[in-house]
Coordinates of C-alpha atoms in Angstrom, one line a residue:
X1 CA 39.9 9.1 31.6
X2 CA 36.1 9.9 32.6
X3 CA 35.0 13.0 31.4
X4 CA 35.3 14.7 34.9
X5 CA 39.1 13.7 34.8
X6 CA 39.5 14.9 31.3
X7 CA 38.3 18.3 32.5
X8 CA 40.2 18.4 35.6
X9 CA 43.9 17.6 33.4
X10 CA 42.3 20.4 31.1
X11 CA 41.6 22.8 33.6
X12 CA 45.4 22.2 35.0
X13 CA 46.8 23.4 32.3
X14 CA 44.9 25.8 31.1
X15 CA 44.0 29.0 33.0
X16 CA 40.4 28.9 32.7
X17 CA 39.6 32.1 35.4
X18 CA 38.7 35.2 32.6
X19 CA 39.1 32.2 29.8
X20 CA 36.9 32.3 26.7
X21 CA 36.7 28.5 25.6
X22 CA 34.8 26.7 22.9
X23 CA 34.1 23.3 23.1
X24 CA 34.1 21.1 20.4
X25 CA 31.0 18.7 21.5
X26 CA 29.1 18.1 24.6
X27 CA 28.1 20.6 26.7
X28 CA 29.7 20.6 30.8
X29 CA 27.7 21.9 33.4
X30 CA 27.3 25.4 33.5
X31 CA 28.1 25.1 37.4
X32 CA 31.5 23.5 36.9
X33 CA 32.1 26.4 34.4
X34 CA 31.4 28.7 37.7
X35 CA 33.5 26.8 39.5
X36 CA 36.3 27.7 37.4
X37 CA 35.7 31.0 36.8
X38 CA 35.0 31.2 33.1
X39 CA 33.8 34.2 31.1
X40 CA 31.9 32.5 27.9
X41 CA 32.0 29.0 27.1
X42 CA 30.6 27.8 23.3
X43 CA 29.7 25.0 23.3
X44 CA 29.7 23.5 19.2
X45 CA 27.3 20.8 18.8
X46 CA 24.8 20.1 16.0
X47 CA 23.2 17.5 18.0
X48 CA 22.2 20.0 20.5
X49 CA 19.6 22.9 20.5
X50 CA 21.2 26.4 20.4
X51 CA 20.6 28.5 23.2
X52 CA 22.4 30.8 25.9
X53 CA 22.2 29.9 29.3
X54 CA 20.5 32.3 31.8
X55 CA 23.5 33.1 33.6
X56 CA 25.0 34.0 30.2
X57 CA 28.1 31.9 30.7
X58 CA 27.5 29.2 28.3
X59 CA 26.3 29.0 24.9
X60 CA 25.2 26.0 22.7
X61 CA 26.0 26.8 19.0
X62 CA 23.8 23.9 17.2
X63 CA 26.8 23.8 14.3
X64 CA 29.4 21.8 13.3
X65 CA 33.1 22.3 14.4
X66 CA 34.0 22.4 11.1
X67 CA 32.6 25.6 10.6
X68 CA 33.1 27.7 14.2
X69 CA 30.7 30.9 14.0
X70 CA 33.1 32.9 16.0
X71 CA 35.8 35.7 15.1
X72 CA 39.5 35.3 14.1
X73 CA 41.6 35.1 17.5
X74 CA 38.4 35.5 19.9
X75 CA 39.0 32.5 22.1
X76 CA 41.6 31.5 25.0
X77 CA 41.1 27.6 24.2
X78 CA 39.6 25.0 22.3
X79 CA 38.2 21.9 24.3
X80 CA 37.3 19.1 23.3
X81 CA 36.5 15.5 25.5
X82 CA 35.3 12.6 23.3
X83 CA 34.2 14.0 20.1
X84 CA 37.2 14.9 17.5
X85 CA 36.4 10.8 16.2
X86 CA 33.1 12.6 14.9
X87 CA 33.9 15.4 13.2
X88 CA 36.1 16.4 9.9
X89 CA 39.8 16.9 11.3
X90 CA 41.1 18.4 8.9
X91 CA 38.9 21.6 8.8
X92 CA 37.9 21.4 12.7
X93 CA 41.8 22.0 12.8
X94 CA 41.8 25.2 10.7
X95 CA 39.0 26.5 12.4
X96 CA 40.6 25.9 15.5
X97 CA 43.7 27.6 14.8
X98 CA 42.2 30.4 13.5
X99 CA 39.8 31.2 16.6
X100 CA 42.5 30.7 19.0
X101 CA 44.6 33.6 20.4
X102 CA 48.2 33.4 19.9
X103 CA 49.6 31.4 22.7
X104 CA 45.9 29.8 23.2
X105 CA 45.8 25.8 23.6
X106 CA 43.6 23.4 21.9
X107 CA 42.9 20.6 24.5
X108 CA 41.4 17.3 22.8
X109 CA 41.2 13.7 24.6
X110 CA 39.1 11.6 22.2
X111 CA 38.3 7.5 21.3
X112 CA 38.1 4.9 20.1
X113 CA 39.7 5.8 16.6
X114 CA 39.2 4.3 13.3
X115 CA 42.6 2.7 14.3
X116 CA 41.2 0.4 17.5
X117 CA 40.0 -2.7 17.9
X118 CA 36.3 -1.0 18.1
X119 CA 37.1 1.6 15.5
X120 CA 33.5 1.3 14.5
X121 CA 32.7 2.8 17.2
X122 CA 29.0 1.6 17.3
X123 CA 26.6 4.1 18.6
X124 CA 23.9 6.9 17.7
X125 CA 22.1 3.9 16.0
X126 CA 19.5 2.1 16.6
X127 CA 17.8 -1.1 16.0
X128 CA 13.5 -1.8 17.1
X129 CA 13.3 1.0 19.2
X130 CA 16.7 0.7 21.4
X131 CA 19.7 2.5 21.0
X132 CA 23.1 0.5 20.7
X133 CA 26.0 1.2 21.8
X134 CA 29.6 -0.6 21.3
X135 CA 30.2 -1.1 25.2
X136 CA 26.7 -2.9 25.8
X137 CA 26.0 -4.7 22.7
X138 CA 29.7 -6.4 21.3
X139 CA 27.6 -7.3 18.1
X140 CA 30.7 -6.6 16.1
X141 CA 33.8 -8.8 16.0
X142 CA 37.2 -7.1 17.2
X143 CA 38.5 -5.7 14.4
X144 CA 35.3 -6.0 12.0
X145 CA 35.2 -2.6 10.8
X146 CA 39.0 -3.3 8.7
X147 CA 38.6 -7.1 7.9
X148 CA 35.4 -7.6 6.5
X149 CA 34.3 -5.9 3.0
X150 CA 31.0 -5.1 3.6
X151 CA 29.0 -8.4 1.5
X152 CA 31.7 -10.4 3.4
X153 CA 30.5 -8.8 7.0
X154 CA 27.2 -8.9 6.1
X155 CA 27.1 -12.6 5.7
X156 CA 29.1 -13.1 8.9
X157 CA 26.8 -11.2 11.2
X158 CA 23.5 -13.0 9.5
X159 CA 24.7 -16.2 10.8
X160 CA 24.3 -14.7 13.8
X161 CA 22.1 -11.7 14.4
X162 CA 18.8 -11.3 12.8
X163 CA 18.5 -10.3 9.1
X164 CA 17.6 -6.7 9.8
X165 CA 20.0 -5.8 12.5
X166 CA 23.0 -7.5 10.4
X167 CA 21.9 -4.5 7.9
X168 CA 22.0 -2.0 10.8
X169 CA 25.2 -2.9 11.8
X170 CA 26.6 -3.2 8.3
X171 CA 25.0 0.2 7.2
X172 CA 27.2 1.6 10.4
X173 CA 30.5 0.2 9.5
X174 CA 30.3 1.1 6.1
X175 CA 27.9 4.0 5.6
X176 CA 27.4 5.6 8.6
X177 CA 28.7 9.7 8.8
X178 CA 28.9 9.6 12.1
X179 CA 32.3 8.3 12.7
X180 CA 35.1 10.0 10.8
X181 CA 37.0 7.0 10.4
X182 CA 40.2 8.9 10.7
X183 CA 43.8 6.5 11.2
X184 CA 45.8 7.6 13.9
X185 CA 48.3 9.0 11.2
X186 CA 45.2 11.4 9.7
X187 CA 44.7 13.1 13.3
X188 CA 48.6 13.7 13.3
X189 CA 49.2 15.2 9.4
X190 CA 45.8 17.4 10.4
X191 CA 47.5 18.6 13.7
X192 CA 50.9 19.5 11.2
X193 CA 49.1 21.2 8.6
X194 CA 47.0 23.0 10.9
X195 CA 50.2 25.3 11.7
X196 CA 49.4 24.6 15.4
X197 CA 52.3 23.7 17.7
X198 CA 52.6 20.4 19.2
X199 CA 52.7 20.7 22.9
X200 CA 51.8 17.0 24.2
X201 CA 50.2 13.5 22.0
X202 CA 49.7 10.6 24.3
X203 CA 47.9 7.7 23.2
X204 CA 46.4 4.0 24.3
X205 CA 45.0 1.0 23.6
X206 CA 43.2 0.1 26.8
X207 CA 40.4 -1.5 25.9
X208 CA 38.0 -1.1 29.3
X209 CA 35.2 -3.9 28.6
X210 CA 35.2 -6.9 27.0
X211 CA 34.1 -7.8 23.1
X212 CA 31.8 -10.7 23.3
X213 CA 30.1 -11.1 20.0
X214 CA 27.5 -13.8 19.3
X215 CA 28.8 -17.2 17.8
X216 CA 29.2 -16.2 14.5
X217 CA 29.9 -19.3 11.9
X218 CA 33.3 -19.8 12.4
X219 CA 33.5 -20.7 8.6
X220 CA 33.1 -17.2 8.2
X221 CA 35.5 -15.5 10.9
X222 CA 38.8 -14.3 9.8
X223 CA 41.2 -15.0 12.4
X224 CA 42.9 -11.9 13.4
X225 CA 46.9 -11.3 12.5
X226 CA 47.1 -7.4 13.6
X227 CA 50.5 -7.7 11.8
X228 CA 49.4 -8.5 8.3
X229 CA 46.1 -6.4 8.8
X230 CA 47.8 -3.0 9.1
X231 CA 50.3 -4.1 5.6
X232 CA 46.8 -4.2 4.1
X233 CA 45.7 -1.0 5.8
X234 CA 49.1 0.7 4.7
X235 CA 48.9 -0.9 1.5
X236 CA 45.0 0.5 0.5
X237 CA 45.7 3.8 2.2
X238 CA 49.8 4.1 0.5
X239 CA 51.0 4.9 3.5
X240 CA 52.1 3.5 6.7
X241 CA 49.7 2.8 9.6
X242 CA 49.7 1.8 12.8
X243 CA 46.9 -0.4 14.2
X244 CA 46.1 -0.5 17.7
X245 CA 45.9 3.2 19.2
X246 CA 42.3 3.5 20.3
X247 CA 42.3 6.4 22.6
X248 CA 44.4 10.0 22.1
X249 CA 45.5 13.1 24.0
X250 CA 46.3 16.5 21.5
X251 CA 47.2 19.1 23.4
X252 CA 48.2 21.8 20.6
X253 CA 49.0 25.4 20.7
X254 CA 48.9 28.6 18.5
X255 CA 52.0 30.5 17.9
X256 CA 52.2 34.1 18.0
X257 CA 52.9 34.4 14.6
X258 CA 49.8 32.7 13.4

């Protein structure tokens, strides 16, 4: 879904007249937040610069969600649209649930995973001046970020791609914080221990462009059994894991005995 439909299921199901919300990433126009009648909207961003809009409906807080500056049971909802593959899940969870009002409703629609195809999720990098991202520049072969160690990636993409993007794009898969790199299977045990109650998970693999990588030596290139990848996921990680899911709905909600 775009980001305009993600807000529109959102504001569906959650009455957002009155409503206290804090967003986990981004920041939606303050005159959409009019629109809908809010009374305070946080937005939680480190990337952005803190401030309070003049009509005193939104506020950026320039921190992460792991660590929500607001009081216990202070908000109607958590929202989130394409950011919960950035931050810790775990913690982000707890904090959450403990800023939501009994009965309130974490919405999150977020992707591509760690579990996808493009899992690497390629972007806020940059190589010479330009900024990538994984949609525009399918540097990357599918599945790259699980089947390659990182001396074995490094000397597929230099067959390919100059010296010093090849470290870029290595440095990314491998080192980069800005993906969480969180299985399908962490988001759920995070959602359970987070004590909130599962209202909705909906997930997909749609991939909506295409992966054209340059012509990499084929010496080099690991063909691609999904099957036998994820035993070797579930067998480094001990635990089951399903490849494949690339994009995710949690729609979560705090009971009144939290």
């Amino acid at each position: 879904m775009s980001e305009d439909e993600v807000f529109a299921d959102f504001a569906a199901r959650v009455p957002l007249a009155g409503a206290v919300v804090a967003e986990v990433g981004g920041a939606f126009p303050v005159a959409m937040l009019h629109r809908h009648g809010v009374a305070r909207w946080y937005s939680v961003d480190p990337n952005r610069v803190a401030q309070v809009d003049p009509s005193g409906v939104r506020e950026v807080l320039a921190v992460g969600a792991e660590d929500l500056p607001l009081p216990d049971a202070s908000v109607d909802a958590v929202f989130s649209c394409n950011a919960f593959q950035f931050v810790d899940i775990g913690p982000t969870l707890l904090q959450a649930a403990r800023v939501l009002r009994p009965g309130g409703v974490l919405y999150a629609h977020f992707g591509p995973i760690w579990s996808a195809v493009d899992g690497h999720q390629l972007e806020y990098t940059s190589y010479q001046g330009r900024d990538l991202t994984f949609w525009d520049d399918t540097l990357l072969p599918p599945w790259s970020h699980l089947l390659y160690t990182r001396d074995e990636l490094r000397a597929l993409l230099s067959t390919g791609v100059d010296e010093g993007l090849a470290d870029v794009l290595v440095a990314h898969v491998h080192d980069s914080r800005t993906v969480n790199r969180a299985f399908f299977e962490d988001y759920v045990a995070a959602a359970l221990a987070s004590g909130l109650e599962w209202l909705e998970v909906a997930t997909s693999d749609h991939l909506d462009y295409e992966i054209t990588p340059p012509a990499y030596d084929p010496a080099l290139t690991r063909p691609v059994d999904l099957a036998a990848l994820a035993a070797g996921v579930s067998a480094r990680r001990g635990a089951p894991t399903r490849l494949g899911v690339r994009d995710v709905l949690m729609v979560l909600r705090k009971p009144a005995y939290l």
